[in-house]
Coordinates of C-alpha atoms in Angstrom, one line a residue:
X1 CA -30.3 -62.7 86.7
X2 CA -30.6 -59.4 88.4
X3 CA -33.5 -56.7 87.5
X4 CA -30.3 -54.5 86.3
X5 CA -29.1 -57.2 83.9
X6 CA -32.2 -57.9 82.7
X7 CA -32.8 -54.6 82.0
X8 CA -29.4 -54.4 79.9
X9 CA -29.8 -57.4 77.7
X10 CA -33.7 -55.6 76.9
X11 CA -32.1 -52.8 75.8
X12 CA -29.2 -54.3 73.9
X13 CA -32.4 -56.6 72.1
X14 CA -34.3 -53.6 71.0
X15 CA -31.3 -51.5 70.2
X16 CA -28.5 -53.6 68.8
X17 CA -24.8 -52.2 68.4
X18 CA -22.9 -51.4 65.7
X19 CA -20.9 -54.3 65.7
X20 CA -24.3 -56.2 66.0
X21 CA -25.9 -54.7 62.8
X22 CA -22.9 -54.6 60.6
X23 CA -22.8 -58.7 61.8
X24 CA -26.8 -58.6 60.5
X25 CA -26.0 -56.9 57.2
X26 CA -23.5 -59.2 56.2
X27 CA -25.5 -62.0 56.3
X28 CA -26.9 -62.8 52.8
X29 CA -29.1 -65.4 52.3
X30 CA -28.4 -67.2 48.7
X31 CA -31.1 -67.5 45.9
X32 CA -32.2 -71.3 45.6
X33 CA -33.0 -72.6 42.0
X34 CA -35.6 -75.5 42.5
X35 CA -35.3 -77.9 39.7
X36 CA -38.0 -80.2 38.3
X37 CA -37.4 -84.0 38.4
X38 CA -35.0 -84.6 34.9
X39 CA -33.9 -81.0 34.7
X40 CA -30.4 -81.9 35.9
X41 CA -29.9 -84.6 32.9
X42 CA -27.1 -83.8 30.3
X43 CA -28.8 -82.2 27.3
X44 CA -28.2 -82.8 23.3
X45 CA -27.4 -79.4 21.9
X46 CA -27.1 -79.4 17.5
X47 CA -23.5 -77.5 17.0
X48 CA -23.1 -75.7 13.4
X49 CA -19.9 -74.1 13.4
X50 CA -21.2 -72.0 10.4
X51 CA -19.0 -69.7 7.8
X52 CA -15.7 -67.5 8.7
X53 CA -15.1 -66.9 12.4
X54 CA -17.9 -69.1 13.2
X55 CA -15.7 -71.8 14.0
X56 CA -13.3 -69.7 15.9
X57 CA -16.0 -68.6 18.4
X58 CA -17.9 -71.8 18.6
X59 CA -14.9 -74.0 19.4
X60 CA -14.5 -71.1 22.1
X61 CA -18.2 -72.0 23.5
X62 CA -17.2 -75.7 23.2
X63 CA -13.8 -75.3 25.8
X64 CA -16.0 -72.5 27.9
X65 CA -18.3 -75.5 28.4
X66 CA -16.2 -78.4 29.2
X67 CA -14.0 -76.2 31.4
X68 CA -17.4 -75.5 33.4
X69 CA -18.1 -79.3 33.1
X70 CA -21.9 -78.0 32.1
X71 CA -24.4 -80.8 31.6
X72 CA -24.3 -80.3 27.1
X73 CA -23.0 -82.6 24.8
X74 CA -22.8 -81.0 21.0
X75 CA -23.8 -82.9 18.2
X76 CA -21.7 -80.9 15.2
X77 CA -22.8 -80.7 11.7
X78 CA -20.9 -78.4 9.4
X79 CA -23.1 -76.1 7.2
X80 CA -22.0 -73.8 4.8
X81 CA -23.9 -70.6 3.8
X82 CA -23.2 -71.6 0.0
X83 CA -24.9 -74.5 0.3
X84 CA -28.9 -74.7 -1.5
X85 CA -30.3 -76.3 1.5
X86 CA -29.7 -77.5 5.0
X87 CA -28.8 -81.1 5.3
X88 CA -31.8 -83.2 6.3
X89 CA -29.5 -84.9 9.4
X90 CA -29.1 -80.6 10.8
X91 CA -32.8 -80.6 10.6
X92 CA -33.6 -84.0 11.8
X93 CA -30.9 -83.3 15.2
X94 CA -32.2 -79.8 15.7
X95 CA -36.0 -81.0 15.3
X96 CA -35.1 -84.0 18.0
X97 CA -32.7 -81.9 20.5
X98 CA -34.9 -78.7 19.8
X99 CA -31.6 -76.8 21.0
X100 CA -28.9 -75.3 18.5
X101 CA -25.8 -72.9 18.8
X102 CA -24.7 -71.9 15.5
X103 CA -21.7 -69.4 13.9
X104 CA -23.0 -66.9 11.1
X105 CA -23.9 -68.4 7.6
X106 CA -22.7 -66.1 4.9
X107 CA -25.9 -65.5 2.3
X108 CA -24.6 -65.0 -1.1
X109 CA -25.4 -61.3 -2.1
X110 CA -27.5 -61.7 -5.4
X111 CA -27.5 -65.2 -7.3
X112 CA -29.9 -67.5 -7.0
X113 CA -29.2 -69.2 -3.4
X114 CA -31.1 -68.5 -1.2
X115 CA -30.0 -67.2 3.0
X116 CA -30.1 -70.6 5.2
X117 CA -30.2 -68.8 8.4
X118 CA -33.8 -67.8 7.0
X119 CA -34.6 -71.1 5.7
X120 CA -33.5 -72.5 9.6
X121 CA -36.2 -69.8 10.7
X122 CA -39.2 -70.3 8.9
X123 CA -39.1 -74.6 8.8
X124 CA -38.2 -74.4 12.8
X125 CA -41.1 -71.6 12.7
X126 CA -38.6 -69.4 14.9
X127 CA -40.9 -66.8 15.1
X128 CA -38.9 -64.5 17.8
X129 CA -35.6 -62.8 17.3
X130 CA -34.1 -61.2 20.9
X131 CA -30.7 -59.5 21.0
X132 CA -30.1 -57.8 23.7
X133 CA -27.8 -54.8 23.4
X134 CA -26.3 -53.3 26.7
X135 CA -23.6 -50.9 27.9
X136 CA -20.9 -53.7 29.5
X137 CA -18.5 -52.0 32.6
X138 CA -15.5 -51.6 31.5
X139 CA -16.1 -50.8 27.5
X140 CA -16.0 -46.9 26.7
X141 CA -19.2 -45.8 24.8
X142 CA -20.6 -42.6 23.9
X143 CA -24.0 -43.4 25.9
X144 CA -24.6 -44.9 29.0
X145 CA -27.6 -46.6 30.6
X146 CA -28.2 -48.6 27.5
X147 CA -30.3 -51.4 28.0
X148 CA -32.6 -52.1 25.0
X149 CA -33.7 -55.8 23.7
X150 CA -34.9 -55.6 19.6
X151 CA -37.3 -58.3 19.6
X152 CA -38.1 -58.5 15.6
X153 CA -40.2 -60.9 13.5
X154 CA -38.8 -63.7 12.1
X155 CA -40.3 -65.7 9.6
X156 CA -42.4 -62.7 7.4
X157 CA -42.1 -59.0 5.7
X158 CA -39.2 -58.6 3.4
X159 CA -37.5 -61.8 4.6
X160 CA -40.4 -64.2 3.1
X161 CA -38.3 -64.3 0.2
X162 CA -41.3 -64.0 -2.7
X163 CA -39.6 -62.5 -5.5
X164 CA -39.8 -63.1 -9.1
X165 CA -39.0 -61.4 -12.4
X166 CA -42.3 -59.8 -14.1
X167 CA -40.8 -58.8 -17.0
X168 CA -36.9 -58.5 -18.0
X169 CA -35.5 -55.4 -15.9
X170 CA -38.2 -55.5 -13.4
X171 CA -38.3 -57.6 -10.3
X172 CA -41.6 -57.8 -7.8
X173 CA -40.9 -58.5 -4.1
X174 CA -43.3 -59.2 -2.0
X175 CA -43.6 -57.9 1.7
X176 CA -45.7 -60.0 3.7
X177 CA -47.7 -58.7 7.1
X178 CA -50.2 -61.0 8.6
X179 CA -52.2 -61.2 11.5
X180 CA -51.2 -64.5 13.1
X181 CA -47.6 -63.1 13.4
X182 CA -48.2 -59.8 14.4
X183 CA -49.7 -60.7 17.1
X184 CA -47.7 -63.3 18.3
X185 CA -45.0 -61.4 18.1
X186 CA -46.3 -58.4 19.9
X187 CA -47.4 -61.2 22.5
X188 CA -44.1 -62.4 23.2
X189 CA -42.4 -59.1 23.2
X190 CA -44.7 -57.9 26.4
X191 CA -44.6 -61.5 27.5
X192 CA -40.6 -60.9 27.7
X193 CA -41.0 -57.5 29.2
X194 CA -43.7 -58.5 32.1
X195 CA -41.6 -62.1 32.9
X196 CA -38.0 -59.5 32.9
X197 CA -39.3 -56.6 35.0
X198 CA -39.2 -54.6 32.0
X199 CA -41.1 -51.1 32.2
X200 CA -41.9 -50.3 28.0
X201 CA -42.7 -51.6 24.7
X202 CA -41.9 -49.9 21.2
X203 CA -43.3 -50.7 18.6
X204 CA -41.1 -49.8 15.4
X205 CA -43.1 -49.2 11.7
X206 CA -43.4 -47.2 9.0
X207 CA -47.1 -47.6 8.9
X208 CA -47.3 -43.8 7.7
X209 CA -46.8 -45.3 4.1
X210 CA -47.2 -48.8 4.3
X211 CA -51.0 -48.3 6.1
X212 CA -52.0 -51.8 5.2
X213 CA -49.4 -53.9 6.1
X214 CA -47.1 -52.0 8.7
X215 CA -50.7 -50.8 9.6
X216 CA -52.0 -54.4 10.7
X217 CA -48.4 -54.8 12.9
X218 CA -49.4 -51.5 14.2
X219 CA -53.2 -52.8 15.4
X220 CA -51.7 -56.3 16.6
X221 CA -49.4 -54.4 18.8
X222 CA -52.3 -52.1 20.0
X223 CA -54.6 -54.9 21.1
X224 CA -52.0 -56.8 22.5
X225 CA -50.8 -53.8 24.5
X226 CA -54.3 -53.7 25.9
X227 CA -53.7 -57.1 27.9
X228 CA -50.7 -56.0 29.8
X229 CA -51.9 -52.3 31.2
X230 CA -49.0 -52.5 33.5
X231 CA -47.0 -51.8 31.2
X232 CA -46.3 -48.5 29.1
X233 CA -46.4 -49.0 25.4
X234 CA -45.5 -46.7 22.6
X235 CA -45.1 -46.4 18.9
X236 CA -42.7 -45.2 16.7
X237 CA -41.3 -44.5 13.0
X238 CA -38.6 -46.5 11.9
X239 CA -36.4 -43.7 10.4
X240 CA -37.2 -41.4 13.3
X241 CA -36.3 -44.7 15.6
X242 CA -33.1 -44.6 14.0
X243 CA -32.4 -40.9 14.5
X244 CA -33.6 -41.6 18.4
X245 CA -31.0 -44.3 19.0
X246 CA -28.0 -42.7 18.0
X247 CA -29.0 -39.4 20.0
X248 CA -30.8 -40.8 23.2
X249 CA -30.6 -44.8 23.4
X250 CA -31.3 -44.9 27.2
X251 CA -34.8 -43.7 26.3
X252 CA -35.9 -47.6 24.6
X253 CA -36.2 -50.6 26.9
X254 CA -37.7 -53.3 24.5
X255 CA -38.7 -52.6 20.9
X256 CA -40.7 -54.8 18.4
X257 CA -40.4 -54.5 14.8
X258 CA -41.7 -56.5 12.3
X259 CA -38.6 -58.7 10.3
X260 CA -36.3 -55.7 8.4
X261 CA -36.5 -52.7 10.6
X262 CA -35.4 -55.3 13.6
X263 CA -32.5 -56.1 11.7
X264 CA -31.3 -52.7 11.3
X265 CA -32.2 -51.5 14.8
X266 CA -30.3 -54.3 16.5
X267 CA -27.6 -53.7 14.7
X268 CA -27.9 -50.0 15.4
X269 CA -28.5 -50.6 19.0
X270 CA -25.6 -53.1 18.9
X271 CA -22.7 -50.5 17.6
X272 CA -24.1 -47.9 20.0
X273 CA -23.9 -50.3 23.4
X274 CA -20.8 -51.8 22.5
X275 CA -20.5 -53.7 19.1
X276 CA -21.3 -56.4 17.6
X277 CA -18.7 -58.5 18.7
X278 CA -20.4 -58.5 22.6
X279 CA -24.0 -59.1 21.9
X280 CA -25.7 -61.8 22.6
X281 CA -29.2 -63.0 20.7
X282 CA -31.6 -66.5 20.4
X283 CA -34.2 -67.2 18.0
X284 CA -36.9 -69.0 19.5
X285 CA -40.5 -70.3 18.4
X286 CA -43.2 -73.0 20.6
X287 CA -40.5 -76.1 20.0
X288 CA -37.2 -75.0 19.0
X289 CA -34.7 -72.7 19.8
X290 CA -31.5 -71.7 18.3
X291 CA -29.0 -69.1 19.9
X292 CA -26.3 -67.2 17.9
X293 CA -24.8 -64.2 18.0
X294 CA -26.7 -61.0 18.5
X295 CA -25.7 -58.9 15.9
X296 CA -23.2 -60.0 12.8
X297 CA -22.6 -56.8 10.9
X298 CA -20.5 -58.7 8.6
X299 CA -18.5 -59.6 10.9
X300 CA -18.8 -63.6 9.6
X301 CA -16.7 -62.6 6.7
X302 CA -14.0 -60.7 8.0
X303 CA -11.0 -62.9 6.2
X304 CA -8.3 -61.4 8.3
X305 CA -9.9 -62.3 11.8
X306 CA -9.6 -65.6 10.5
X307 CA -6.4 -65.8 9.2
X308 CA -5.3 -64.2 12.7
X309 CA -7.8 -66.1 14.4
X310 CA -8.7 -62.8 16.7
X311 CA -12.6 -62.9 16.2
X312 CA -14.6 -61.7 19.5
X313 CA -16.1 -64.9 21.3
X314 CA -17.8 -62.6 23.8
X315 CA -21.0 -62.1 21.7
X316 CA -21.4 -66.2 21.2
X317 CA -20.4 -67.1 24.6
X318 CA -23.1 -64.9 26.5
X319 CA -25.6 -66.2 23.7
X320 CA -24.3 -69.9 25.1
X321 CA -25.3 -68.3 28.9
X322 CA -29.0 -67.4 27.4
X323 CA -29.1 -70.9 26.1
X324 CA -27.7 -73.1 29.1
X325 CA -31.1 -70.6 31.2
X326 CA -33.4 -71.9 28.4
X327 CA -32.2 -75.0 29.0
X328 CA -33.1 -74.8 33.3
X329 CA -29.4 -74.6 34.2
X330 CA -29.4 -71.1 35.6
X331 CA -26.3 -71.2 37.6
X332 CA -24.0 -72.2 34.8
X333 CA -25.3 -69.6 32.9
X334 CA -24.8 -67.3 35.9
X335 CA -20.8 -68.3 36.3
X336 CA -20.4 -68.3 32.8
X337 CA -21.7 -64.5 32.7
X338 CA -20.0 -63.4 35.8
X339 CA -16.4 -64.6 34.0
X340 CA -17.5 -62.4 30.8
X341 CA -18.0 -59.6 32.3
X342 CA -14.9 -59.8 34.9
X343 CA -12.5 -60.6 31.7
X344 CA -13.8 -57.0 29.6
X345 CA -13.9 -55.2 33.2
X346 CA -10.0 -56.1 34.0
X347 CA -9.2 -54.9 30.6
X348 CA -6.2 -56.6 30.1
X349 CA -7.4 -59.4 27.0
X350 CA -9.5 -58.0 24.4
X351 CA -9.6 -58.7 20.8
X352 CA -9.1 -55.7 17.9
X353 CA -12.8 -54.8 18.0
X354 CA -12.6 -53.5 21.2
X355 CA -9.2 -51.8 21.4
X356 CA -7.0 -54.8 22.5
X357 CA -5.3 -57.2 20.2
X358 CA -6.0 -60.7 22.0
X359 CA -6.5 -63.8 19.9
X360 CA -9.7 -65.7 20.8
X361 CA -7.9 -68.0 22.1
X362 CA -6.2 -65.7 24.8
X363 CA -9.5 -64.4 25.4
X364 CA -11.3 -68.1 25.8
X365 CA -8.3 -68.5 28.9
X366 CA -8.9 -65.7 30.3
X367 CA -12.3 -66.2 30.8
X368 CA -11.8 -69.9 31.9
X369 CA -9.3 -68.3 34.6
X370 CA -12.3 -66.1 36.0
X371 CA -14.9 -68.9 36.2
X372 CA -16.0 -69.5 40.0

């Protein structure tokens, strides 16, 4: 090779052409998921198709799944909300596959039976309640940017269910707060946030009347705040939280509340991302897990999606996507997602809730048709 050729293919080295770097950029190395020994075995997963529309949109997960040939079979028990107590063969399957996907369970309003889905919570010990409300391309909102996850108590506060009559006419319900949960709770919400690249925590209370017991949810969050300085952490009232959400959302990133404010924010946060009908949510404690939708806003007992059969899977079937990654099969969950969100981009099925008139159905084909 001569000194002047040598001299070109130097130069061309250390300053490439055009066609060479665009070459460069294109190439994109994939992202490898290394999976432990066992991980790819088929998993057991409890099915309750639960109350109203819950069997609409959890026969919807059922065809998304086979279609994707994913590694779950369903063991289905039906459960009604009516019912005094779960069936000791639910338990015993969730306790043993320690993985469920449910439809809503109606709870009576008044009467003496009491709500299952809080019964599932507290004997699971399903301490953690996620739903994750964000703005999805392709769905008009008033705000954009939103990207919050309520993270709420789940198995104290108003929900632990102590009532009694003292006298005729005059009904005492207990609120319990304890220390144990608080702090667990707070735990796992900056656990979330450090593990998801999350930049703040909120802590949601009303601790300026309640000092004792929103006040010990308040000190729990405080000292657990404390481990994770990385991390910015703020507090704030529940009615002003309210007030916040519907006028700046984009400000929250993850919020923890103790059991009833997170109910009411995430259903907040839910109608201002989007709606109900596309968020997703788990519960999750140290052994179990059970994933539903986000958000239900009486949705469960809406008599004419029934009759119509045009109830929203989208909520349920990205809840299934944040159970097959709980469950180690991330790239199921990834295709599963990736159809979702092409189906409400393109516009063209959509159920009533979110200005179409699709049947579930029709929406459950469409987003077989998008799956990679």
């Amino acid at each position: 090779m001569s000194r002047q050729q040598s001299l070109h293919t130097l130069k061309h080295l250390i300053n490439p052409s055009k066609k060479s770097l665009s070459t460069l950029k294109s190439i994109t190395r994939s992202v490898t998921y290394m999976p432990r020994p066992g991980d790819g075995s088929t998993r057991n997963v409890t099915l309750i198709p639960g109350d109203g529309i819950g069997p609409l949109v959890t026969s919807a997960v059922e065809r998304v799944m086979n279609a994707m040939h994913a590694p779950i079979t369903f063991e289905k028990y039906e459960v009604r909300g009516n019912m005094h107590k779960i069936p000791d063969g639910v338990m015993e399957s969730i306790k043993e596959n320690k993985v469920c996907i449910k439809g809503g369970l109606m709870t009576p309003v008044g009467g003496g039976v009491s709500s299952l889905n809080v019964h599932l919570r507290k004997e699971l010990d399903l301490f953690a309640s996620l739903v994750h409300c964000f703005n999805m391309e392709g769905l008009p909102t008033r705000h954009k940017n939103v990207d919050i996850v309520v993270i709420r108590e789940n198995t104290e506060g108003e929900y632990a269910g102590l009532e009694h009559e003292v006298v005729s006419g005059v009904v005492e319900s207990l609120k319990v707060i304890t220390k144990f949960n608080s702090e667990r709770i707070a735990k796992y919400a900056f656990e979330y946030a450090y593990l998801n690249n999350r930049k703040k925590v909120t802590a949601v209370h009303k601790a300026n009347i309640m000092k004792l017991a929103d006040g010990l949810f308040l000190e729990s969050c405080r000292e657990i705040a404390a481990q994770y300085p990385t991390i910015e952490y703020n507090e704030i009232i529940v009615d002003n939280c309210c007030m916040q959400l519907v006028a700046k959302p984009e400000q929250f990133d993850v919020m923890v509340t103790p059991n009833l404010y997170g109910n009411l924010v995430a259903n907040v946060a839910a109608g201002i991302a989007g709606g109900t009908g596309v968020m997703p949510g788990g519960n999750v404690g140290p052994d179990h897990a059970v994933f539903e939708q986000g958000a239900s806003a009486g949705n469960v007992g809406k008599v004419e999606m029934v009759e119509e059969k045009k109830a929203n899977p989208v909520a349920l079937l990205l809840s299934s996507a944040m159970m097959l990654r709980h469950l180690q099969f991330p790239s199921f969950a990834d295709r599963l997602e990736t159809a979702v969100k092409r189906v409400i981009v393109e516009g063209k099925y959509r159920t009533k809730d979110l200005g179409g008139s699709s049947s579930t159905e029709e929406v459950v084909d469409a987003v077989i048709g998008n799956l990679d």
